[in-house]
Coordinates of C-alpha atoms in Angstrom, one line a residue:
X1 CA 57.7 88.1 96.2
X2 CA 60.9 88.9 94.3
X3 CA 60.4 92.6 95.0
X4 CA 60.9 92.1 98.8
X5 CA 64.3 90.6 98.3
X6 CA 66.3 93.9 98.2
X7 CA 64.4 95.1 101.3
X8 CA 65.1 91.9 103.2
X9 CA 68.9 92.3 102.5
X10 CA 68.7 95.9 103.6
X11 CA 67.1 94.9 106.9
X12 CA 69.6 92.1 107.4
X13 CA 72.5 94.5 106.7
X14 CA 71.1 97.0 109.2
X15 CA 70.7 94.3 111.9
X16 CA 74.3 93.1 111.4
X17 CA 75.8 96.6 111.4
X18 CA 74.0 97.6 114.6
X19 CA 73.9 94.3 116.4
X20 CA 75.8 95.7 119.3
X21 CA 73.0 98.2 119.9
X22 CA 70.3 95.5 119.5
X23 CA 70.8 93.0 122.4
X24 CA 67.7 90.9 121.6
X25 CA 68.9 90.3 118.1
X26 CA 72.5 89.8 119.1
X27 CA 71.5 87.1 121.6
X28 CA 69.2 85.4 119.1
X29 CA 69.8 82.1 117.3
X30 CA 69.3 84.1 114.0
X31 CA 72.3 86.2 114.8
X32 CA 74.3 83.1 115.7
X33 CA 73.3 81.4 112.4
X34 CA 74.2 84.5 110.4
X35 CA 77.7 84.7 112.0
X36 CA 78.4 81.0 111.4
X37 CA 81.7 80.4 109.5
X38 CA 81.8 77.2 107.4
X39 CA 84.8 74.9 107.5
X40 CA 87.6 76.2 105.3
X41 CA 89.7 73.4 103.9
X42 CA 93.4 74.3 104.3
X43 CA 96.5 72.2 103.5
X44 CA 97.9 72.5 107.0
X45 CA 94.7 71.3 108.7
X46 CA 94.8 67.8 110.2
X47 CA 91.5 67.1 108.3
X48 CA 92.5 68.3 104.9
X49 CA 90.3 67.0 102.1
X50 CA 91.8 66.5 98.7
X51 CA 89.6 67.2 95.7

């Protein structure tokens, strides 16, 4: 199903661009997961990890 990958990315891009006009998507767990920001390790954080 490799040929569906570009279409999947286009649909996801569309959903993210127009999320404000798509309340069902914007209130979904899928939208929340797509917007998740992973922890960024920064020197000035109290939990800075060396490595």
